[in-house]
Short mmCIF file of C-alpha atoms in Angstrom, two decimals:
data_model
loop_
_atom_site.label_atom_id
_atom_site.label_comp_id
_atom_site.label_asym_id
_atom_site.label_seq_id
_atom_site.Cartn_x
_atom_site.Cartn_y
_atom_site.Cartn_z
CA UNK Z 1 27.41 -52.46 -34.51
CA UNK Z 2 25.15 -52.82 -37.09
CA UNK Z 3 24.32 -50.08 -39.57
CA UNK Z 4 20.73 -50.16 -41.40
CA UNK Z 5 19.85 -48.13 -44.69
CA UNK Z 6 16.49 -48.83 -44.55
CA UNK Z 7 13.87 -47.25 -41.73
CA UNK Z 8 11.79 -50.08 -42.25
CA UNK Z 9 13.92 -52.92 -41.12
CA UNK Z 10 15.59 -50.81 -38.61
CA UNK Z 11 12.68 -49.95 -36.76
CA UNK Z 12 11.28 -53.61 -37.16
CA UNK Z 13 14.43 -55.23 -35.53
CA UNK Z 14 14.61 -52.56 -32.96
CA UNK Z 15 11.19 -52.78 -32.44
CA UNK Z 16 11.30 -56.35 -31.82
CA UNK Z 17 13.87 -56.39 -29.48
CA UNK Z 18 12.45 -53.58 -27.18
CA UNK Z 19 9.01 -54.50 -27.65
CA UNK Z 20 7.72 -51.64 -29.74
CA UNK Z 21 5.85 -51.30 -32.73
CA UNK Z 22 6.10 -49.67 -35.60
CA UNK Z 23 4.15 -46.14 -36.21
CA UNK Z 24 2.54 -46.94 -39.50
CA UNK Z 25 0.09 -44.49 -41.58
CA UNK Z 26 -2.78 -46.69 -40.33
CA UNK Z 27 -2.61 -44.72 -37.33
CA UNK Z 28 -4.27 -41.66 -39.10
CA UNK Z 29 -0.75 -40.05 -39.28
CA UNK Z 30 0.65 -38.63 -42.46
CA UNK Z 31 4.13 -40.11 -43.86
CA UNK Z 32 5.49 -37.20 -42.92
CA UNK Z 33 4.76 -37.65 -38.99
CA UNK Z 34 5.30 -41.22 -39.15
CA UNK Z 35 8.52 -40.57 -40.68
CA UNK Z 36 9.35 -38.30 -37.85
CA UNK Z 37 8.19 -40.27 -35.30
CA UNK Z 38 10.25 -43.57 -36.25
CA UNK Z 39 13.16 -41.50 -37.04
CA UNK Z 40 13.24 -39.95 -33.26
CA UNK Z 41 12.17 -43.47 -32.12
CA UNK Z 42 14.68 -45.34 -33.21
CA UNK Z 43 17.38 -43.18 -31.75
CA UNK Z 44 15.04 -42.58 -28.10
CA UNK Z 45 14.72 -46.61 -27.96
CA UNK Z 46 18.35 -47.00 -27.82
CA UNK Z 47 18.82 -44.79 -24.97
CA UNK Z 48 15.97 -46.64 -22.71
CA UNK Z 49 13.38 -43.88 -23.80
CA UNK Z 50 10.18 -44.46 -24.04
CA UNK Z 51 8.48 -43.45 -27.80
CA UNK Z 52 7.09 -40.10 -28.40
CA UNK Z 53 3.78 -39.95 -29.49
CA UNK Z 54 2.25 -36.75 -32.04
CA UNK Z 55 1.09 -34.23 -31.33
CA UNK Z 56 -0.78 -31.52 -33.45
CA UNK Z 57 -0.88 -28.46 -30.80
CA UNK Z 58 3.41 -28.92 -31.30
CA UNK Z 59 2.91 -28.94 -35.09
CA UNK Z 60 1.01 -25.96 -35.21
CA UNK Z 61 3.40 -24.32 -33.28
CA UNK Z 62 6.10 -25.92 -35.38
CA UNK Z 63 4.29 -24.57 -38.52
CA UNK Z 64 3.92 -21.02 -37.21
CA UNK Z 65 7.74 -20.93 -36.63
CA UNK Z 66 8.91 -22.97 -39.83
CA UNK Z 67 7.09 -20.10 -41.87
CA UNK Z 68 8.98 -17.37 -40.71
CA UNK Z 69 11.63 -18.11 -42.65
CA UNK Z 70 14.63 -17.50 -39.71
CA UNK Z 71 16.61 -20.16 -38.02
CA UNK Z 72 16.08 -18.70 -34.63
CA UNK Z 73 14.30 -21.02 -31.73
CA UNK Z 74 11.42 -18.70 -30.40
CA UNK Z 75 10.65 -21.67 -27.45
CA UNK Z 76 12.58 -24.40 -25.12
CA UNK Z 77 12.06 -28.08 -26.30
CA UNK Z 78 12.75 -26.88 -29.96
CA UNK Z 79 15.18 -28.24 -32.50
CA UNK Z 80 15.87 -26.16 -35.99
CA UNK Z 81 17.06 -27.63 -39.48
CA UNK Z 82 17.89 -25.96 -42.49
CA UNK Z 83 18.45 -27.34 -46.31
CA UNK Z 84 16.66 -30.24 -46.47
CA UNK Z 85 13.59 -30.95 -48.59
CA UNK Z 86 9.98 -32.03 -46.78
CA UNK Z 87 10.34 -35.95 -48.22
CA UNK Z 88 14.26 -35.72 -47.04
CA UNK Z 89 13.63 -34.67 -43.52
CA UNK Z 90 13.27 -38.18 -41.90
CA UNK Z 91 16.61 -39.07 -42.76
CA UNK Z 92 18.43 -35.73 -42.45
CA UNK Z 93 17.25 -35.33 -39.28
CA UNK Z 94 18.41 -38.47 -37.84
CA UNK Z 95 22.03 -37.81 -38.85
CA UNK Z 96 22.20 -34.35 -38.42
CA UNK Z 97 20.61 -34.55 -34.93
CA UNK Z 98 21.58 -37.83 -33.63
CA UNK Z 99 24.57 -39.08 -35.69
CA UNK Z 100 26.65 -35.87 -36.14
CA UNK Z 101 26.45 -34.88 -31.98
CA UNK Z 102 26.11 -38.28 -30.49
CA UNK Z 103 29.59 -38.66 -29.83
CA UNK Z 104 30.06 -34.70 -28.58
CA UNK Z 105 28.10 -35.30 -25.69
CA UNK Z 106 30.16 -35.50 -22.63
CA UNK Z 107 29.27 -38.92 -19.98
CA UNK Z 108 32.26 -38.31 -17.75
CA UNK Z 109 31.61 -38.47 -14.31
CA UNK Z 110 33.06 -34.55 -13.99
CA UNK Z 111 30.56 -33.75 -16.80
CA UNK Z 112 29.33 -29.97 -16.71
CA UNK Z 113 25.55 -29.29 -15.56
CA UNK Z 114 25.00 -28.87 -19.35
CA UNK Z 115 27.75 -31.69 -21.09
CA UNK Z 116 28.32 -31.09 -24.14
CA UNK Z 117 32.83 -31.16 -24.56
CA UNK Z 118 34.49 -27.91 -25.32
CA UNK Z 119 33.98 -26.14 -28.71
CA UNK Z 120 31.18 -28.80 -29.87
CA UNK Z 121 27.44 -28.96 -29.79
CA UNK Z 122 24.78 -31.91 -28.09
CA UNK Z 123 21.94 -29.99 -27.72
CA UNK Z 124 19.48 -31.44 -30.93
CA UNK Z 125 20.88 -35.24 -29.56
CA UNK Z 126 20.02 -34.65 -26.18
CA UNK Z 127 16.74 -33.09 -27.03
CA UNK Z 128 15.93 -35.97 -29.39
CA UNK Z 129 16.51 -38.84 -26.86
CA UNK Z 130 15.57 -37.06 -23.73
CA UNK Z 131 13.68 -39.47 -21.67
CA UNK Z 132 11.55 -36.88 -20.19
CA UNK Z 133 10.23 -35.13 -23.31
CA UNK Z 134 6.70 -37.59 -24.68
CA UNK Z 135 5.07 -35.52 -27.79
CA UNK Z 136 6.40 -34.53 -30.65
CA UNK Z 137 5.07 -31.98 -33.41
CA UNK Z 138 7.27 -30.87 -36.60
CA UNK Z 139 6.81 -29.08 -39.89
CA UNK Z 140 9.02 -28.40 -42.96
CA UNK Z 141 8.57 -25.12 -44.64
CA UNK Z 142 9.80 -24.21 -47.62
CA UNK Z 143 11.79 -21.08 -47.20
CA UNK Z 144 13.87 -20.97 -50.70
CA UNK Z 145 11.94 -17.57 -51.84
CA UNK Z 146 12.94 -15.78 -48.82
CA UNK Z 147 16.38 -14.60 -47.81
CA UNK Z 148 16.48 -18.12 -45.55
CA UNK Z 149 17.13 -19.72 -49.36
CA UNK Z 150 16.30 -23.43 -48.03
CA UNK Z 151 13.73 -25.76 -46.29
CA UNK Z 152 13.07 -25.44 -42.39
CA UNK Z 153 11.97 -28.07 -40.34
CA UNK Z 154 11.68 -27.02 -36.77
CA UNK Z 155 10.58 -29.61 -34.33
CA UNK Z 156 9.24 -28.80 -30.87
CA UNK Z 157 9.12 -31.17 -27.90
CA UNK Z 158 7.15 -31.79 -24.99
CA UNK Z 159 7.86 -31.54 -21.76
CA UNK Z 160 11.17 -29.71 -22.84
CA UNK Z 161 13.92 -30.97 -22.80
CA UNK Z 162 17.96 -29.85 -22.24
CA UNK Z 163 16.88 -28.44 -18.79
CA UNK Z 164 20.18 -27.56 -16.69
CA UNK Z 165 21.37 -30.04 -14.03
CA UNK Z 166 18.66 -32.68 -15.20
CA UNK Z 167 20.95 -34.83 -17.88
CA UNK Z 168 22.15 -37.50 -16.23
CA UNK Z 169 18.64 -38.64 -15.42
CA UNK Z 170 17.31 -37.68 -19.07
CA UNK Z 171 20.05 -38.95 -21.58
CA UNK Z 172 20.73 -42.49 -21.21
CA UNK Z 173 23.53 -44.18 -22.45
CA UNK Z 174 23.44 -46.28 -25.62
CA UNK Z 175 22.55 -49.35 -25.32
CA UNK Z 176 24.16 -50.66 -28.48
CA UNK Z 177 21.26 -51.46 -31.32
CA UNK Z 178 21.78 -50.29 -34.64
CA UNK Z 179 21.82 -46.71 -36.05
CA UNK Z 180 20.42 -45.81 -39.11
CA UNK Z 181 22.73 -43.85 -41.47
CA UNK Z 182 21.02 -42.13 -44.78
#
């Protein structure tokens, strides 16, 4: 397997292959959003998911949440993230998310309703490459005056995903391009 360090060529060579572009700023998105689109994108495109596109009603809902300061989900379809700065998020993300769980996520054909094997936890990967889910919104607050102490980047999904009995159809298996490691 090949390992990238750079979004740019990542996305361009998985992009190719699958026949999608590239989100670029042109699009009227900030770097921010494109950063968190490609990011999600990569990882969703080598699971046979289609890309999510942005969404500012999720970002506004992902702001509210970011700026109360708590790691606590207050909605389905949600991932949380603490420590990282805003212009680090992109990156963290990806391997905190997708890298760190991918391999926690149970494909056995006994799988539970909601596999994720014994004592670890799937539930930011599946969200991320759920095939089902098609908008994203996120926002990074900075928390590090409040007793949180860091950054929170809370991303919220649409439709939801993680819904019970409904994996199998949602999280595809890898199809073998590249991942992207910070």
């Amino acid at each position: 397997m090949q390992i990238f360090t750079n979004i740019t060529s990542l996305i361009a060579a998985v992009g190719a292959v699958v026949g999608h572009d590239v989100i670029d700023e042109q699009a009227g998105l900030s770097e921010y959003q494109t950063d968190m689109l490609n990011y999600h994108n990569v990882h969703r495109w080598n699971h046979t998911s289609e890309s999510l596109s942005w969404s500012p009603k999720l970002e506004a809902a992902a702001k509210r949440t970011a700026h109360i300061c708590k790691l606590k989900h207050d909605r389905a379809g949600q991932n949380l993230a603490g420590a990282m700065r805003r212009d680090d998020v992109g990156p963290t993300v990806s391997n905190m998310w997708y890298n760190n769980e991918f391999s926690n996520y149970d494909r056995s054909p006994n799988a539970a309703s909601e596999p994720t094997k014994p004592g670890k936890v799937s539930g930011h990967f599946t969200q991320v490459v759920w095939s089902g889910s098609e908008r994203l919104g996120c926002y990074t607050a900075d928390c590090r005056k409040t007793p949180f102490g860091f950054f929170l980047t809370v991303c919220n999904y649409e439709p939801v995903g993680n819904v019970r009995g409904q994996y199998k159809k949602n999280v595809h298996k890898a199809i073998g391009y590249p991942v992207l490691r910070p």
